[in-house]
mmCIF file of C-alpha atoms in Angstrom:
data_model
loop_
_atom_site.group_PDB
_atom_site.id
_atom_site.type_symbol
_atom_site.label_atom_id
_atom_site.label_comp_id
_atom_site.label_asym_id
_atom_site.label_seq_id
_atom_site.Cartn_x
_atom_site.Cartn_y
_atom_site.Cartn_z
ATOM 1 C CA MET O 238 -121.964 -18.855 22.424
ATOM 2 C CA SER O 239 -123.937 -20.366 25.276
ATOM 3 C CA GLN O 240 -127.461 -21.724 25.052
ATOM 4 C CA LYS O 241 -128.624 -18.749 27.113
ATOM 5 C CA ASP O 242 -127.204 -16.346 24.525
ATOM 6 C CA SER O 243 -128.999 -18.228 21.730
ATOM 7 C CA VAL O 244 -132.328 -17.916 23.537
ATOM 8 C CA ILE O 245 -131.720 -14.203 24.034
ATOM 9 C CA HIS O 246 -131.111 -13.778 20.288
ATOM 10 C CA LEU O 247 -134.289 -15.754 19.570
ATOM 11 C CA VAL O 248 -136.456 -13.612 21.850
ATOM 12 C CA ALA O 249 -134.890 -10.320 20.758
ATOM 13 C CA GLY O 250 -135.365 -11.106 17.075
ATOM 14 C CA GLY O 251 -139.018 -12.023 17.574
ATOM 15 C CA VAL O 252 -139.856 -8.921 19.608
ATOM 16 C CA ALA O 253 -138.026 -6.623 17.196
ATOM 17 C CA GLY O 254 -139.793 -7.995 14.141
ATOM 18 C CA THR O 255 -143.237 -7.785 15.755
ATOM 19 C CA VAL O 256 -142.863 -4.148 16.793
ATOM 20 C CA GLY O 257 -141.648 -3.113 13.344
ATOM 21 C CA ALA O 258 -144.457 -4.965 11.547
ATOM 22 C CA ILE O 259 -147.248 -3.335 13.559
ATOM 23 C CA VAL O 260 -145.938 0.206 13.145
ATOM 24 C CA THR O 261 -145.389 -0.013 9.382
ATOM 25 C CA CYS O 262 -148.284 -2.258 8.273
ATOM 26 C CA PRO O 263 -150.164 0.433 6.261
ATOM 27 C CA LEU O 264 -147.040 1.172 4.235
ATOM 28 C CA GLU O 265 -146.565 -2.554 3.652
ATOM 29 C CA VAL O 266 -150.062 -2.762 2.145
ATOM 30 C CA VAL O 267 -149.406 0.238 -0.110
ATOM 31 C CA LYS O 268 -146.076 -1.175 -1.268
ATOM 32 C CA THR O 269 -147.618 -4.542 -2.154
ATOM 33 C CA ARG O 270 -150.446 -2.880 -4.086
ATOM 34 C CA GLN O 271 -147.969 -0.744 -6.043
ATOM 35 C CA GLN O 272 -145.870 -3.784 -6.934
ATOM 36 C CA SER O 273 -148.890 -5.728 -8.145
ATOM 37 C CA SER O 274 -150.078 -5.723 -11.745
ATOM 38 C CA LYS O 275 -153.723 -5.626 -10.616
ATOM 39 C CA SER O 276 -154.006 -2.721 -8.176
ATOM 40 C CA GLY O 277 -154.086 0.025 -10.828
ATOM 41 C CA PHE O 278 -152.045 2.329 -8.579
ATOM 42 C CA HIS O 279 -149.453 2.853 -11.283
ATOM 43 C CA HIS O 280 -151.812 3.588 -14.154
ATOM 44 C CA LEU O 281 -154.964 5.196 -12.764
ATOM 45 C CA PRO O 282 -156.457 7.472 -15.451
ATOM 46 C CA GLN O 283 -156.591 11.225 -15.450
ATOM 47 C CA ILE O 284 -160.003 12.354 -16.690
ATOM 48 C CA ALA O 285 -159.791 15.439 -18.870
ATOM 49 C CA GLN O 286 -161.393 18.483 -17.311
ATOM 50 C CA GLU O 287 -164.105 20.378 -19.182
ATOM 51 C CA PRO O 288 -162.370 22.838 -21.506
ATOM 52 C CA PRO O 289 -162.866 26.582 -21.155
ATOM 53 C CA GLY O 290 -165.179 26.659 -24.165
ATOM 54 C CA GLY O 291 -167.703 24.521 -22.328
ATOM 55 C CA SER O 292 -167.671 21.473 -24.644
ATOM 56 C CA GLN O 293 -167.217 18.115 -22.955
ATOM 57 C CA THR O 294 -165.386 15.181 -24.490
ATOM 58 C CA THR O 295 -167.377 11.941 -24.391
ATOM 59 C CA CYS O 296 -167.547 8.649 -26.266
ATOM 60 C CA ARG O 297 -169.689 10.373 -28.896
ATOM 61 C CA THR O 298 -167.190 13.157 -29.537
ATOM 62 C CA VAL O 299 -164.040 11.020 -29.568
ATOM 63 C CA SER O 300 -162.969 10.225 -33.105
ATOM 64 C CA PRO O 301 -163.084 6.586 -34.318
ATOM 65 C CA SER O 302 -159.289 6.457 -34.498
ATOM 66 C CA GLN O 303 -159.026 7.673 -30.899
ATOM 67 C CA ARG O 304 -161.573 5.101 -29.749
ATOM 68 C CA ARG O 305 -159.668 2.309 -31.505
ATOM 69 C CA ARG O 306 -156.433 3.457 -29.881
ATOM 70 C CA LEU O 307 -158.027 3.466 -26.443
ATOM 71 C CA TRP O 308 -159.577 0.030 -26.842
ATOM 72 C CA THR O 309 -156.536 -1.653 -28.359
ATOM 73 C CA THR O 310 -153.714 -0.099 -26.351
ATOM 74 C CA THR O 311 -151.751 -2.636 -24.307
ATOM 75 C CA ARG O 312 -149.709 -0.304 -22.166
ATOM 76 C CA HIS O 313 -152.673 1.277 -20.380
ATOM 77 C CA SER O 314 -155.468 -1.203 -19.978
ATOM 78 C CA ARG O 315 -158.809 -1.421 -18.228
ATOM 79 C CA PRO O 316 -158.783 1.719 -16.040
ATOM 80 C CA GLN O 317 -158.530 3.896 -19.165
ATOM 81 C CA VAL O 318 -161.193 1.963 -21.056
ATOM 82 C CA VAL O 319 -163.662 2.119 -18.192
ATOM 83 C CA ALA O 320 -163.500 5.914 -18.172
ATOM 84 C CA LEU O 321 -164.450 6.430 -21.822
ATOM 85 C CA SER O 322 -167.457 8.556 -20.842
ATOM 86 C CA GLY O 323 -164.902 11.293 -20.165
ATOM 87 C CA TYR O 324 -161.934 11.086 -22.533
ATOM 88 C CA VAL O 325 -158.958 9.637 -20.723
ATOM 89 C CA THR O 326 -155.492 11.074 -20.772
ATOM 90 C CA PRO O 327 -153.241 8.104 -19.962
ATOM 91 C CA SER O 328 -150.831 8.707 -17.106
ATOM 92 C CA THR O 329 -147.685 6.792 -16.346
ATOM 93 C CA ASP O 330 -147.285 8.469 -12.980
ATOM 94 C CA THR O 331 -147.481 6.322 -9.906
ATOM 95 C CA LEU O 332 -149.760 7.546 -7.152
ATOM 96 C CA ASN O 333 -147.719 8.791 -4.238
ATOM 97 C CA ILE O 334 -147.937 7.206 -0.808
ATOM 98 C CA VAL O 335 -150.503 9.631 0.592
ATOM 99 C CA GLN O 336 -152.731 9.242 -2.482
ATOM 100 C CA CYS O 337 -152.555 5.462 -2.190
ATOM 101 C CA LEU O 338 -153.463 5.577 1.494
ATOM 102 C CA LYS O 339 -156.419 7.863 0.756
ATOM 103 C CA HIS O 340 -157.530 5.636 -2.132
ATOM 104 C CA ILE O 341 -157.553 2.538 0.059
ATOM 105 C CA ILE O 342 -159.400 4.276 2.899
ATOM 106 C CA LYS O 343 -161.994 5.747 0.515
ATOM 107 C CA HIS O 344 -162.784 2.543 -1.358
ATOM 108 C CA GLU O 345 -162.150 -0.147 1.264
ATOM 109 C CA GLY O 346 -162.224 1.575 4.632
ATOM 110 C CA PRO O 347 -159.422 2.309 7.128
ATOM 111 C CA LEU O 348 -159.178 -1.294 8.305
ATOM 112 C CA ALA O 349 -157.976 -2.247 4.820
ATOM 113 C CA LEU O 350 -154.666 -0.589 5.690
ATOM 114 C CA PHE O 351 -154.080 -3.506 8.040
ATOM 115 C CA LYS O 352 -154.946 -6.336 5.664
ATOM 116 C CA GLY O 353 -152.516 -9.175 6.109
ATOM 117 C CA LEU O 354 -151.510 -8.014 9.585
ATOM 118 C CA GLY O 355 -152.639 -11.306 11.121
ATOM 119 C CA PRO O 356 -150.290 -13.514 9.078
ATOM 120 C CA ASN O 357 -147.645 -10.815 9.407
ATOM 121 C CA LEU O 358 -147.772 -10.956 13.202
ATOM 122 C CA VAL O 359 -147.907 -14.740 13.138
ATOM 123 C CA GLY O 360 -144.934 -14.905 10.805
ATOM 124 C CA VAL O 361 -142.714 -11.990 11.713
ATOM 125 C CA ALA O 362 -141.793 -13.162 15.197
ATOM 126 C CA PRO O 363 -140.748 -16.702 14.199
ATOM 127 C CA SER O 364 -139.199 -15.401 10.970
ATOM 128 C CA ARG O 365 -136.979 -12.843 12.649
ATOM 129 C CA ALA O 366 -136.304 -15.180 15.546
ATOM 130 C CA ILE O 367 -135.258 -17.945 13.142
ATOM 131 C CA TYR O 368 -133.196 -15.477 11.161
ATOM 132 C CA PHE O 369 -131.289 -13.966 14.066
ATOM 133 C CA ALA O 370 -130.789 -17.314 15.798
ATOM 134 C CA THR O 371 -129.516 -18.924 12.578
ATOM 135 C CA TYR O 372 -127.349 -15.902 11.874
ATOM 136 C CA SER O 373 -125.679 -16.006 15.280
ATOM 137 C CA GLN O 374 -125.081 -19.773 15.081
ATOM 138 C CA ALA O 375 -123.838 -19.581 11.488
ATOM 139 C CA LYS O 376 -121.526 -16.735 12.449
ATOM 140 C CA LEU O 377 -120.041 -18.895 15.194
ATOM 141 C CA PHE O 378 -119.569 -21.751 12.705
ATOM 142 C CA TRP O 379 -117.972 -19.633 9.976
ATOM 143 C CA ASN O 380 -115.712 -17.878 12.471
ATOM 144 C CA GLY O 381 -114.116 -21.276 13.049
ATOM 145 C CA LEU O 382 -113.417 -21.751 9.331
ATOM 146 C CA LEU O 383 -112.701 -18.231 8.095
ATOM 147 C CA PRO O 384 -110.895 -15.201 9.532
ATOM 148 C CA PRO O 385 -113.058 -14.271 12.544
ATOM 149 C CA ASP O 386 -115.607 -11.498 11.983
ATOM 150 C CA SER O 387 -114.379 -10.903 8.442
ATOM 151 C CA PRO O 388 -116.799 -9.669 5.735
ATOM 152 C CA MET O 389 -116.942 -13.194 4.304
ATOM 153 C CA VAL O 390 -118.130 -14.520 7.667
ATOM 154 C CA HIS O 391 -120.994 -12.016 7.634
ATOM 155 C CA VAL O 392 -121.860 -12.878 4.013
ATOM 156 C CA CYS O 393 -121.991 -16.619 4.672
ATOM 157 C CA SER O 394 -123.889 -16.195 7.929
ATOM 158 C CA ALA O 395 -126.479 -13.886 6.365
ATOM 159 C CA SER O 396 -126.919 -16.270 3.419
ATOM 160 C CA CYS O 397 -127.559 -19.238 5.691
ATOM 161 C CA ALA O 398 -129.973 -17.271 7.846
ATOM 162 C CA GLY O 399 -131.892 -15.923 4.850
ATOM 163 C CA PHE O 400 -132.207 -19.328 3.214
ATOM 164 C CA VAL O 401 -133.481 -21.046 6.361
ATOM 165 C CA ALA O 402 -135.923 -18.266 7.267
ATOM 166 C CA SER O 403 -137.323 -18.019 3.715
ATOM 167 C CA SER O 404 -137.782 -21.771 3.383
ATOM 168 C CA LEU O 405 -139.642 -22.159 6.670
ATOM 169 C CA THR O 406 -141.888 -19.098 6.516
ATOM 170 C CA ASN O 407 -142.716 -18.610 2.807
ATOM 171 C CA PRO O 408 -146.288 -19.997 3.158
ATOM 172 C CA ILE O 409 -147.077 -17.336 5.764
ATOM 173 C CA TRP O 410 -145.879 -14.495 3.535
ATOM 174 C CA PHE O 411 -147.724 -15.967 0.566
ATOM 175 C CA VAL O 412 -151.017 -15.789 2.485
ATOM 176 C CA LYS O 413 -150.191 -12.277 3.709
ATOM 177 C CA THR O 414 -149.624 -11.050 0.150
ATOM 178 C CA ARG O 415 -152.875 -12.579 -1.103
ATOM 179 C CA LEU O 416 -154.807 -10.845 1.683
ATOM 180 C CA GLN O 417 -153.133 -7.507 0.967
ATOM 181 C CA LEU O 418 -154.045 -7.793 -2.714
ATOM 182 C CA ASP O 419 -157.717 -8.443 -1.887
ATOM 183 C CA MET O 420 -159.312 -5.135 -2.919
ATOM 184 C CA ASN O 421 -162.947 -6.121 -2.388
ATOM 185 C CA LYS O 422 -164.486 -3.764 0.166
ATOM 186 C CA ASN O 423 -167.120 -6.318 1.171
ATOM 187 C CA SER O 424 -164.685 -9.201 1.369
ATOM 188 C CA ASN O 425 -164.612 -11.012 4.682
ATOM 189 C CA MET O 426 -161.879 -13.411 3.641
ATOM 190 C CA THR O 427 -159.844 -14.502 6.621
ATOM 191 C CA ALA O 428 -156.382 -15.988 6.647
ATOM 192 C CA PHE O 429 -157.885 -19.447 7.154
ATOM 193 C CA GLU O 430 -160.212 -18.997 4.178
ATOM 194 C CA CYS O 431 -157.270 -17.827 2.080
ATOM 195 C CA VAL O 432 -155.270 -20.893 3.109
ATOM 196 C CA ARG O 433 -158.201 -23.148 2.223
ATOM 197 C CA ARG O 434 -158.571 -21.615 -1.245
ATOM 198 C CA ILE O 435 -154.871 -21.832 -2.034
ATOM 199 C CA TYR O 436 -154.672 -25.441 -0.899
ATOM 200 C CA ALA O 437 -157.819 -26.423 -2.814
ATOM 201 C CA LYS O 438 -156.451 -24.930 -6.020
ATOM 202 C CA SER O 439 -152.724 -25.713 -5.886
ATOM 203 C CA GLY O 440 -152.039 -28.006 -2.939
ATOM 204 C CA ILE O 441 -149.027 -27.631 -0.660
ATOM 205 C CA LEU O 442 -146.773 -26.462 -3.489
ATOM 206 C CA GLY O 443 -149.091 -23.511 -4.035
ATOM 207 C CA PHE O 444 -147.800 -21.930 -0.837
ATOM 208 C CA TYR O 445 -144.265 -21.914 -2.230
ATOM 209 C CA LYS O 446 -144.982 -19.989 -5.407
ATOM 210 C CA GLY O 447 -142.419 -17.220 -5.579
ATOM 211 C CA ILE O 448 -139.921 -18.974 -3.305
ATOM 212 C CA THR O 449 -137.221 -18.517 -5.967
ATOM 213 C CA ALA O 450 -137.679 -14.757 -5.762
ATOM 214 C CA SER O 451 -137.370 -14.996 -1.987
ATOM 215 C CA TYR O 452 -134.076 -16.849 -2.374
ATOM 216 C CA MET O 453 -132.857 -14.165 -4.781
ATOM 217 C CA GLY O 454 -133.741 -11.669 -2.087
ATOM 218 C CA ILE O 455 -131.024 -13.143 0.107
ATOM 219 C CA SER O 456 -128.666 -10.811 -1.751
ATOM 220 C CA GLU O 457 -130.454 -7.876 -0.090
ATOM 221 C CA THR O 458 -130.017 -9.471 3.306
ATOM 222 C CA ILE O 459 -126.324 -10.061 2.647
ATOM 223 C CA VAL O 460 -125.660 -6.452 1.674
ATOM 224 C CA HIS O 461 -127.754 -5.215 4.597
ATOM 225 C CA PHE O 462 -125.974 -7.163 7.296
ATOM 226 C CA VAL O 463 -122.481 -6.741 5.870
ATOM 227 C CA ILE O 464 -122.901 -2.967 6.007
ATOM 228 C CA TYR O 465 -124.679 -3.083 9.367
ATOM 229 C CA GLU O 466 -122.047 -5.274 11.006
ATOM 230 C CA ALA O 467 -119.257 -3.081 9.626
ATOM 231 C CA ILE O 468 -120.847 0.096 11.014
ATOM 232 C CA LYS O 469 -121.679 -1.619 14.307
ATOM 233 C CA ALA O 470 -118.095 -2.879 14.700
ATOM 234 C CA GLU O 471 -116.772 0.640 14.173
ATOM 235 C CA LEU O 472 -119.216 2.029 16.737
ATOM 236 C CA VAL O 473 -118.339 -0.623 19.316
ATOM 237 C CA SER O 474 -114.611 -0.148 18.721
ATOM 238 C CA HIS O 475 -114.940 3.615 19.054
ATOM 239 C CA HIS O 476 -116.947 3.522 22.275
ATOM 240 C CA THR O 477 -114.790 0.910 24.023
ATOM 241 C CA GLN O 478 -111.857 3.320 23.766
ATOM 242 C CA TYR O 479 -113.673 5.718 26.070
ATOM 243 C CA SER O 480 -116.236 3.782 28.096
ATOM 244 C CA THR O 481 -117.595 0.269 28.523
ATOM 245 C CA GLU O 482 -121.016 1.539 29.628
ATOM 246 C CA LYS O 483 -123.970 1.352 27.255
ATOM 247 C CA SER O 484 -126.059 4.520 26.846
ATOM 248 C CA SER O 485 -129.157 5.707 24.998
ATOM 249 C CA ARG O 486 -126.847 7.264 22.411
ATOM 250 C CA ASP O 487 -125.659 3.784 21.442
ATOM 251 C CA PHE O 488 -129.206 2.691 20.593
ATOM 252 C CA PHE O 489 -129.768 5.736 18.356
ATOM 253 C CA GLU O 490 -126.509 4.984 16.575
ATOM 254 C CA PHE O 491 -127.614 1.381 16.019
ATOM 255 C CA MET O 492 -130.890 2.732 14.602
ATOM 256 C CA ALA O 493 -128.969 4.904 12.143
ATOM 257 C CA ALA O 494 -126.723 1.989 11.177
ATOM 258 C CA GLY O 495 -129.739 -0.202 10.500
ATOM 259 C CA ALA O 496 -131.476 2.480 8.434
ATOM 260 C CA VAL O 497 -128.430 3.236 6.269
ATOM 261 C CA SER O 498 -127.587 -0.407 5.617
ATOM 262 C CA LYS O 499 -131.170 -1.345 4.722
ATOM 263 C CA THR O 500 -131.610 1.630 2.388
ATOM 264 C CA VAL O 501 -128.541 0.709 0.354
ATOM 265 C CA ALA O 502 -129.530 -2.964 0.251
ATOM 266 C CA SER O 503 -133.116 -2.205 -0.803
ATOM 267 C CA CYS O 504 -132.017 -0.068 -3.743
ATOM 268 C CA ILE O 505 -129.644 -2.738 -5.023
ATOM 269 C CA ALA O 506 -131.890 -5.797 -4.742
ATOM 270 C CA TYR O 507 -135.382 -4.304 -5.047
ATOM 271 C CA PRO O 508 -136.536 -5.920 -8.350
ATOM 272 C CA HIS O 509 -136.832 -9.311 -6.650
ATOM 273 C CA GLU O 510 -139.646 -7.866 -4.509
ATOM 274 C CA VAL O 511 -141.699 -6.898 -7.555
ATOM 275 C CA ALA O 512 -141.153 -10.350 -9.056
ATOM 276 C CA ARG O 513 -142.161 -12.036 -5.801
ATOM 277 C CA THR O 514 -145.402 -10.062 -5.515
ATOM 278 C CA ARG O 515 -146.327 -10.743 -9.147
ATOM 279 C CA LEU O 516 -145.645 -14.453 -8.686
ATOM 280 C CA ARG O 517 -147.937 -14.526 -5.642
ATOM 281 C CA GLU O 518 -150.854 -12.983 -7.523
ATOM 282 C CA GLU O 519 -153.727 -15.159 -8.619
ATOM 283 C CA GLY O 520 -153.444 -16.361 -12.193
ATOM 284 C CA THR O 521 -150.841 -18.030 -14.372
ATOM 285 C CA ARG O 522 -149.363 -15.058 -16.226
ATOM 286 C CA TYR O 523 -146.198 -15.088 -14.146
ATOM 287 C CA THR O 524 -144.531 -18.482 -13.899
ATOM 288 C CA GLY O 525 -140.917 -18.008 -12.827
ATOM 289 C CA PHE O 526 -138.516 -15.450 -11.421
ATOM 290 C CA TRP O 527 -136.616 -14.549 -14.580
ATOM 291 C CA GLN O 528 -139.724 -14.882 -16.761
ATOM 292 C CA THR O 529 -141.518 -12.424 -14.481
ATOM 293 C CA LEU O 530 -138.716 -9.858 -14.444
ATOM 294 C CA THR O 531 -138.322 -10.105 -18.217
ATOM 295 C CA LEU O 532 -142.057 -9.669 -18.821
ATOM 296 C CA VAL O 533 -142.372 -6.741 -16.417
ATOM 297 C CA PHE O 534 -139.339 -5.022 -17.938
ATOM 298 C CA LYS O 535 -140.625 -5.606 -21.472
ATOM 299 C CA GLU O 536 -144.095 -4.215 -20.746
ATOM 300 C CA GLU O 537 -143.341 -1.512 -18.168
ATOM 301 C CA GLY O 538 -139.661 -0.700 -18.538
ATOM 302 C CA VAL O 539 -137.208 0.042 -15.736
ATOM 303 C CA ARG O 540 -139.919 1.803 -13.750
ATOM 304 C CA GLY O 541 -141.891 -1.420 -13.738
ATOM 305 C CA VAL O 542 -139.252 -3.430 -11.892
ATOM 306 C CA TYR O 543 -138.912 -0.628 -9.352
ATOM 307 C CA ARG O 544 -142.623 -0.110 -8.646
ATOM 308 C CA GLY O 545 -143.118 0.831 -5.012
ATOM 309 C CA LEU O 546 -139.439 1.494 -4.284
ATOM 310 C CA THR O 547 -140.171 4.862 -2.692
ATOM 311 C CA THR O 548 -142.773 3.306 -0.419
ATOM 312 C CA GLN O 549 -140.362 0.488 0.369
ATOM 313 C CA LEU O 550 -137.678 2.946 1.436
ATOM 314 C CA VAL O 551 -140.091 5.064 3.449
ATOM 315 C CA ARG O 552 -141.329 1.903 5.154
ATOM 316 C CA GLN O 553 -137.981 0.183 5.596
ATOM 317 C CA ILE O 554 -136.160 3.105 7.157
ATOM 318 C CA PRO O 555 -138.411 3.305 10.242
ATOM 319 C CA ASN O 556 -139.095 -0.439 10.212
ATOM 320 C CA THR O 557 -135.427 -1.425 10.149
ATOM 321 C CA ALA O 558 -134.393 1.290 12.556
ATOM 322 C CA ILE O 559 -137.123 0.276 15.021
ATOM 323 C CA MET O 560 -136.344 -3.418 14.559
ATOM 324 C CA MET O 561 -132.597 -3.075 15.039
ATOM 325 C CA ALA O 562 -132.922 -0.716 17.994
ATOM 326 C CA THR O 563 -135.504 -3.000 19.622
ATOM 327 C CA TYR O 564 -133.288 -6.015 18.977
ATOM 328 C CA GLU O 565 -130.239 -4.372 20.529
ATOM 329 C CA ALA O 566 -132.295 -3.054 23.448
ATOM 330 C CA VAL O 567 -133.828 -6.465 24.208
ATOM 331 C CA VAL O 568 -130.433 -8.168 23.926
ATOM 332 C CA TYR O 569 -128.904 -5.609 26.275
ATOM 333 C CA VAL O 570 -131.726 -5.854 28.830
ATOM 334 C CA LEU O 571 -131.717 -9.652 28.822
ATOM 335 C CA THR O 572 -127.932 -9.990 28.935
ATOM 336 C CA THR O 573 -127.809 -7.525 31.811
ATOM 337 C CA ARG O 574 -130.657 -9.276 33.596
ATOM 338 C CA PHE O 575 -129.290 -12.801 33.176
ATOM 339 C CA GLY O 576 -125.619 -11.931 33.523
ATOM 340 C CA THR O 577 -124.290 -13.167 30.165
ATOM 341 C CA GLU O 578 -121.153 -11.752 28.573
ATOM 342 C CA PHE O 579 -122.494 -11.158 25.106
ATOM 343 C CA TYR O 580 -121.416 -7.517 24.821
ATOM 344 C CA ASP O 581 -118.062 -8.230 26.406
ATOM 345 C CA LYS O 582 -117.386 -10.818 23.708
ATOM 346 C CA GLU O 583 -118.568 -8.439 20.977
ATOM 347 C CA ALA O 584 -116.169 -5.765 22.228
ATOM 348 C CA ASN O 585 -113.269 -8.178 22.259
#
């Protein structure tokens, strides 16, 4: 692969990541809030309605045993206790995406849906650029050691790319998560203020809290790209039998390939995302990857380690489809414009 091809991969990856991040930012905020132990999205109380007889349940009418149960319960904490003026019926249901969006807009304003967008835009372009550039170079390296374009080549290449990208950009995502978890309506905390607070409290190492969970997330990247490359290879092989010309249909097929591969990968490796968000919260309750997963599972069950999965899938399908289609489109435009033979080599 020539230096020109590497630059094209770098630019295409950056543009693709930026476009996807802007379009899906509100869903990213909702997903992070659902994963967190502090948002309350997964245990907001349901206040009992006034019964038909007209009597209203209050602190005075709740029996002492009921009051003790409400105050001492560990599974449903502060949101239930706060609402004691109207007897609370605990709910284990997670608010759906629309309810979460409405809740954020009502209590924090519409701009809160874009909290963390600054660091996201700063980080997504270099992150995706680093990832795609490392992936293409690693693929070239592993093709020289292993059977060319075999599944193992894709696994090794994706692992290298994920490790490098996570190591270099983790501080940016740490700041983004902290900003997204800031639920104070009157908060004017900027990314720079967030950086200052983290550094003052924990130093440089504070920005790498949760990095282990990010490394565990490489498994998602591996599954994603193995499936994507397999589907893409089949599509390229099929089309070269009939025509060497690229068409708009090809880009839609790449979008579908990206969406399918990311959906499968997200379902398999999702718990690492919950652990990563919990580790990035303020406080010392969560200290390590396995400790976090164990604690969440113990206190919240299987549903706890899959908090926000629906939002993740709803977000990732358009995000990945847009990102992959944009990436392929930019690569095609640039290779056509600068006369490289990238697609010819892919077909062969």
